[in-house]
XYZ file of C-alpha atoms in Angstrom:
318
model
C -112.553 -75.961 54.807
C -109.480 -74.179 53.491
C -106.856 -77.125 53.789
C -106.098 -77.996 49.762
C -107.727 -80.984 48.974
C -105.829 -83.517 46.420
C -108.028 -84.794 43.268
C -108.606 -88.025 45.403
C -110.205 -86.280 48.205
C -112.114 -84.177 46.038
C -113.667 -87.163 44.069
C -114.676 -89.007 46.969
C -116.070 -85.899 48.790
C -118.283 -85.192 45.584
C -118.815 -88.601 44.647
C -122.413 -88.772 46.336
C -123.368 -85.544 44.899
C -122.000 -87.411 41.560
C -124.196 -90.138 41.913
C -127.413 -87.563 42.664
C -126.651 -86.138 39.665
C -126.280 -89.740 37.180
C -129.706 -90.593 38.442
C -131.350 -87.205 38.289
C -130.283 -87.001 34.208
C -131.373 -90.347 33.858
C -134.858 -89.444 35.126
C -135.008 -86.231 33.009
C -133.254 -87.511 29.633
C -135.364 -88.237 26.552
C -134.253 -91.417 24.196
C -133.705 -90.113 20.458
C -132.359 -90.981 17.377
C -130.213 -89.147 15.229
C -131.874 -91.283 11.781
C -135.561 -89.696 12.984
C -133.514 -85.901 12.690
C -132.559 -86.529 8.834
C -134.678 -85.584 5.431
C -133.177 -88.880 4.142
C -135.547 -88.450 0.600
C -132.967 -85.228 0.059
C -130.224 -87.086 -0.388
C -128.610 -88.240 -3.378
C -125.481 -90.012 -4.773
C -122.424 -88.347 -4.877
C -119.878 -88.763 -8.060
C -117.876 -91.603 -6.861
C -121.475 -93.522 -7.264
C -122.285 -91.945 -10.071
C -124.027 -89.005 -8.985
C -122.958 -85.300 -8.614
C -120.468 -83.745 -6.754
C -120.987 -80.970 -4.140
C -120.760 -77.095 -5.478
C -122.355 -74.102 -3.293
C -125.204 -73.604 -5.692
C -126.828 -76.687 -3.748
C -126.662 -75.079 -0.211
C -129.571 -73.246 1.225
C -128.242 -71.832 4.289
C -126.387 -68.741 4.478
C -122.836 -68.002 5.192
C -123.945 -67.254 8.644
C -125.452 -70.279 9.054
C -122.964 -72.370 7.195
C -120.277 -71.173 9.458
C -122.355 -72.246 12.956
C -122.915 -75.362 11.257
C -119.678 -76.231 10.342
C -118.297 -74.554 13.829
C -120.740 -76.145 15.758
C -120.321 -79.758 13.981
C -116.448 -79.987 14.319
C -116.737 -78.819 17.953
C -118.684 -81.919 18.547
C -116.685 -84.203 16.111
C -113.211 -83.305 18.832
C -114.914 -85.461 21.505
C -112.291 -87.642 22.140
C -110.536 -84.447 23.301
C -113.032 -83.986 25.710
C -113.301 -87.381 27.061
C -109.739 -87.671 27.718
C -109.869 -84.282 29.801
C -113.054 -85.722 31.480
C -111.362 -89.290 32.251
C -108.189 -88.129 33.145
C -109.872 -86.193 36.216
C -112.749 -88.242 36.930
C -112.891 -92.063 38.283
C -114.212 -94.678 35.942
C -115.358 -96.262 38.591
C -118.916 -95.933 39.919
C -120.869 -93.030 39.203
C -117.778 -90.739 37.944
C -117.493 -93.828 35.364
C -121.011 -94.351 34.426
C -121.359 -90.440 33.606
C -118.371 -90.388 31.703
C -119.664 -93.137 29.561
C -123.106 -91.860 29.440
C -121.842 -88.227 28.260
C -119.399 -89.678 25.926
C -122.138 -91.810 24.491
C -124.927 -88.737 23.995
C -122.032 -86.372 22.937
C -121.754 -88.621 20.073
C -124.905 -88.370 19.069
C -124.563 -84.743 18.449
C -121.721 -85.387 15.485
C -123.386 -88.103 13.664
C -126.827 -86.229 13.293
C -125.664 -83.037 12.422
C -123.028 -84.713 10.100
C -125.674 -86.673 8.168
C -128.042 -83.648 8.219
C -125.355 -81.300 5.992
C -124.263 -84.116 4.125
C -127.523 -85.227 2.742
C -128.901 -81.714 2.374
C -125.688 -80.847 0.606
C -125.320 -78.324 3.125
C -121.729 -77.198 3.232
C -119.073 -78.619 1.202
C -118.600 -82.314 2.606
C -114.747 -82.957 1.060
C -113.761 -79.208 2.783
C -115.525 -80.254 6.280
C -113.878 -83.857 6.163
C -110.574 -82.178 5.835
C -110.961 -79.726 8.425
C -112.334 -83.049 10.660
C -109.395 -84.720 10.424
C -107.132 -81.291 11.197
C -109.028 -80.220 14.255
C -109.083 -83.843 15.859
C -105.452 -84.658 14.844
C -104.493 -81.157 17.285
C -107.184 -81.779 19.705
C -108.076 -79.250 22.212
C -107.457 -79.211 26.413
C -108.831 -75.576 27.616
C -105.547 -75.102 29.844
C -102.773 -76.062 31.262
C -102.047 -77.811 34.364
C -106.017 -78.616 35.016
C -106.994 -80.311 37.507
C -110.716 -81.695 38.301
C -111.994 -78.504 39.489
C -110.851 -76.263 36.301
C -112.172 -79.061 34.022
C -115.792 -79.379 35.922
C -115.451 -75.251 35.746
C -115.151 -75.242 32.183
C -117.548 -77.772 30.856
C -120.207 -75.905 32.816
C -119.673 -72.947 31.029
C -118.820 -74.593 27.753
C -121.630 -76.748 27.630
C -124.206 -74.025 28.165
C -122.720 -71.953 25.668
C -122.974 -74.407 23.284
C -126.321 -74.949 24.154
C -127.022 -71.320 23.245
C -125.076 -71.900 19.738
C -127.135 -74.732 18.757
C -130.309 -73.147 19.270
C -129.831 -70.043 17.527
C -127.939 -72.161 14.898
C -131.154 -73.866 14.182
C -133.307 -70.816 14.145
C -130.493 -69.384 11.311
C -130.714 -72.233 9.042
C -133.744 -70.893 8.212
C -134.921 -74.897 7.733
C -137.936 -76.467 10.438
C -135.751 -79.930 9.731
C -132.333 -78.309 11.002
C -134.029 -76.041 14.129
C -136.084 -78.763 15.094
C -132.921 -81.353 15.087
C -130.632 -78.389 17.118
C -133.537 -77.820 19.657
C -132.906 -81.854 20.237
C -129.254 -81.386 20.259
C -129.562 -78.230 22.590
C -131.946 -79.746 25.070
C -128.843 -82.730 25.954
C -126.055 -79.796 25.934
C -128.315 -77.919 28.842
C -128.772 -81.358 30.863
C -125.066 -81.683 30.612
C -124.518 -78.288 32.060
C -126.594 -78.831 34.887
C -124.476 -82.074 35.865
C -121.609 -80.438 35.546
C -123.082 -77.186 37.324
C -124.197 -79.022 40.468
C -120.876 -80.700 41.134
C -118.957 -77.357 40.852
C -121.712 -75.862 43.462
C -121.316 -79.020 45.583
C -117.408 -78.663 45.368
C -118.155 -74.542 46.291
C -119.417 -76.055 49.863
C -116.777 -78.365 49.918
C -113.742 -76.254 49.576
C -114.747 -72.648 48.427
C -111.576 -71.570 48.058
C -109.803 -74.051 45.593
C -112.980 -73.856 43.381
C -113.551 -70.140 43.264
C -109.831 -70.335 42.168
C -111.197 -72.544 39.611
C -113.723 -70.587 38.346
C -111.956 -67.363 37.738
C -109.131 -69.099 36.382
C -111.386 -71.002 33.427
C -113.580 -67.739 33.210
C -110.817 -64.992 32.473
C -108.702 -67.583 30.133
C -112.260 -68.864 28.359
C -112.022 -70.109 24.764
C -114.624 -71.989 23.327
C -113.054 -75.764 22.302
C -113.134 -74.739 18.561
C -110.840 -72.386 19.079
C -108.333 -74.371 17.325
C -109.861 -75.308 14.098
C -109.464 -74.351 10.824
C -110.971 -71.131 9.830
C -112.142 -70.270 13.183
C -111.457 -66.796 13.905
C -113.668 -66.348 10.287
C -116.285 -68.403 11.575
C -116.313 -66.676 14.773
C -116.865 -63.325 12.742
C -119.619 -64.319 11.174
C -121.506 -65.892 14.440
C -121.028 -62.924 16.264
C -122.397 -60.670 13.710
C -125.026 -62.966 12.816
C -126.287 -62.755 16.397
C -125.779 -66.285 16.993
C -122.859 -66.148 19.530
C -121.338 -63.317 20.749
C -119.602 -61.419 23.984
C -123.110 -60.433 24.633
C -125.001 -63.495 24.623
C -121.351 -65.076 26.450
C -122.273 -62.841 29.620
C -125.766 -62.482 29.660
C -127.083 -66.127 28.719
C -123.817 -68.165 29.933
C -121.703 -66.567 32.823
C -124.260 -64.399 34.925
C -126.765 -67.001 35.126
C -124.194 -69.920 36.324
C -122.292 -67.087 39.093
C -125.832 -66.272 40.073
C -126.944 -69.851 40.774
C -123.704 -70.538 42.451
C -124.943 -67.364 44.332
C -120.586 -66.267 43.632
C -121.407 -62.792 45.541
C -123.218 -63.804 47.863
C -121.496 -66.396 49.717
C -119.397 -65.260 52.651
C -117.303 -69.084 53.347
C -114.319 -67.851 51.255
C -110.947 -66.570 53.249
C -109.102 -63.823 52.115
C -107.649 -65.889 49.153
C -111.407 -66.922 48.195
C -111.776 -62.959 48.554
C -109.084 -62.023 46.512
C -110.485 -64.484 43.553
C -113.759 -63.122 43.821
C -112.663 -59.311 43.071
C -110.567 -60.361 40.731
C -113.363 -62.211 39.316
C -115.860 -59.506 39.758
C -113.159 -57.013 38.063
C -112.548 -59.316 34.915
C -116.897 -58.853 34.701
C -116.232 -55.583 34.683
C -113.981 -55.679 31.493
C -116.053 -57.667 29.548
C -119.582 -55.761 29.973
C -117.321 -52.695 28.242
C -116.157 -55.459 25.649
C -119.448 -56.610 25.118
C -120.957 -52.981 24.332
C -117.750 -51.593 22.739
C -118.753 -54.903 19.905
C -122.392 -54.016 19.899
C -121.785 -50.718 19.196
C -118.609 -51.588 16.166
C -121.737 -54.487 15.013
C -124.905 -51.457 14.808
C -122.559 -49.182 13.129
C -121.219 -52.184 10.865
C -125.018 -53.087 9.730
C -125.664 -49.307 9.686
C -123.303 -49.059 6.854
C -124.523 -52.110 5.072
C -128.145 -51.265 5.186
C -127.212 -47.507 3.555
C -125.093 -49.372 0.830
C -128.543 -51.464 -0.042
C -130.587 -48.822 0.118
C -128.181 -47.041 -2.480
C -128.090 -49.578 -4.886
C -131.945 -50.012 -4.791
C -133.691 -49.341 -8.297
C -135.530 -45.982 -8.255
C -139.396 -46.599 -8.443
């Protein structure tokens, strides 16, 4: 098909696929609760109740893991943000409206567990991650301009899975069974999310190849992750990168290539010369960012190169 089809005809050619897809997560979803996630006997009153106050000597994790945490928490405390990109494009009507609700719903989940979990364990600084709360949801976040359903269902495939990869490696940094066992949970809904979102893109790739490869390599070489926008981000982002836990690396390898490859990207031959033109264009931005990706890795080993000789240095002699 290469006639342009409007949002309408989109939703109502992907609409079965749509419902497939509700019923299929509804089979393969597992009920949880965030309370069963939380070492509640940690906690303890803070000074307005007569207890003590938070100050960093009561924090466990490291400044790795405190900035995933934090990171990782307000990117799932901007949900509204996401909803109202989600709604906006998607009917809340039938199945497009029962997954929107459903999504929104298990989305939430993520906040309040991970929110309780750092407050009770006196984690990070609760005063200092309340602020930046109310800062990164009062400037919300849209990943683009002018999107339309296909760039949104682009990006929260991608997004989704990277997040997915976050939170697990998050919860291995924490260095705590309570937190990587609680992330695993919160990772395991991320991935089911991606794989809605993934099959309608790949159902909208047979529907009109053209306006979705457009999609893709429109969200791909513009990609920012949604907490992009939040206080002390590019710091964060630093620190998660060298810590292993997200990087250009992992971004490629773990998120993009496996999502192209399912959608089998250079493989399929029902694009016309515009779908052709996306595709190298595509194909060239992958280029770019394996170069990126090693031109980091190699600025990271030589980075923890230097650290290591500095330790070794100031090591007693025996």
């Amino acid at each position: 098909m290469t006639r342009e089809l409007t949002e309408l005809e989109l939703l109502h050619e992907l609409e079965a696929v749509a419902e497939e897809n509700v019923h299929r997560h509804l089979s393969m979803t597992k009920d949880w609760h965030p309370h069963d996630y939380v070492p509640w006997d940690d906690g303890r009153n803070f000074a307005a109740l007569g207890g003590i106050d938070w100050d960093p000597g009561q924090s466990t994790l490291s400044d790795t893991a405190k900035a995933a945490m934090i990171t990782n928490l307000l990117t799932e405390d901007n949900l509204p943000s996401y909803h109202r990109e989600i709604a906006e494009h998607f009917s809340l009507d039938g199945a497009w409206g029962t997954w929107v609700g459903r999504w929104t719903a298990e989305e939430n989940k993520h906040s309040i567990v991970m929110r309780d979990y750092l407050v009770v364990t006196r984690g990070v600084d609760p005063v200092a991650l309340e602020n930046a709360r109310m800062t990164h949801m009062t400037n919300g976040f849209a990943p683009g301009g002018n999107a339309g359903l296909l760039d949104s269902v682009s990006y929260v495939t991608f997004q989704e899975l990277a997040t997915r990869v976050s939170h697990r490696n998050t919860g291995k940094a924490c260095g705590d069974p309570i937190a990587d066992r609680m992330l695993a949970r919160v990772a395991a809904d991320e991935n089911l999310h991606m794989m809605f979102y993934r099959n309608i893109c790949g159902a909208a790739l047979d529907v009109s190849p053209d306006q979705t490869i457009r999609a893709i390599t429109k969200v791909l070489t513009n990609f920012r992750m949604p907490g992009s926008g939040m206080p002390g981000f590019r710091r964060n982002a630093v620190l998660i990168a060298k810590g292993g836990i997200y990087d250009l690396r992992q971004h490629l390898d773990e998120v993009v290539m496996p999502v192209l490859r399912t959608w089998k990207i250079f493989e399929r031959n029902d694009f016309t010369a515009e779908g052709e033109e996306q595709r190298e264009r595509l194909e060239r931005f992958l280029v770019g960012l394996q170069v990126d990706a090693e031109r980091f890795e190699d600025a990271r080993d030589r980075a923890l190169a230097r650290a290591a000789a500095r330790d070794e240095e100031k090591e007693p002699a025996r």
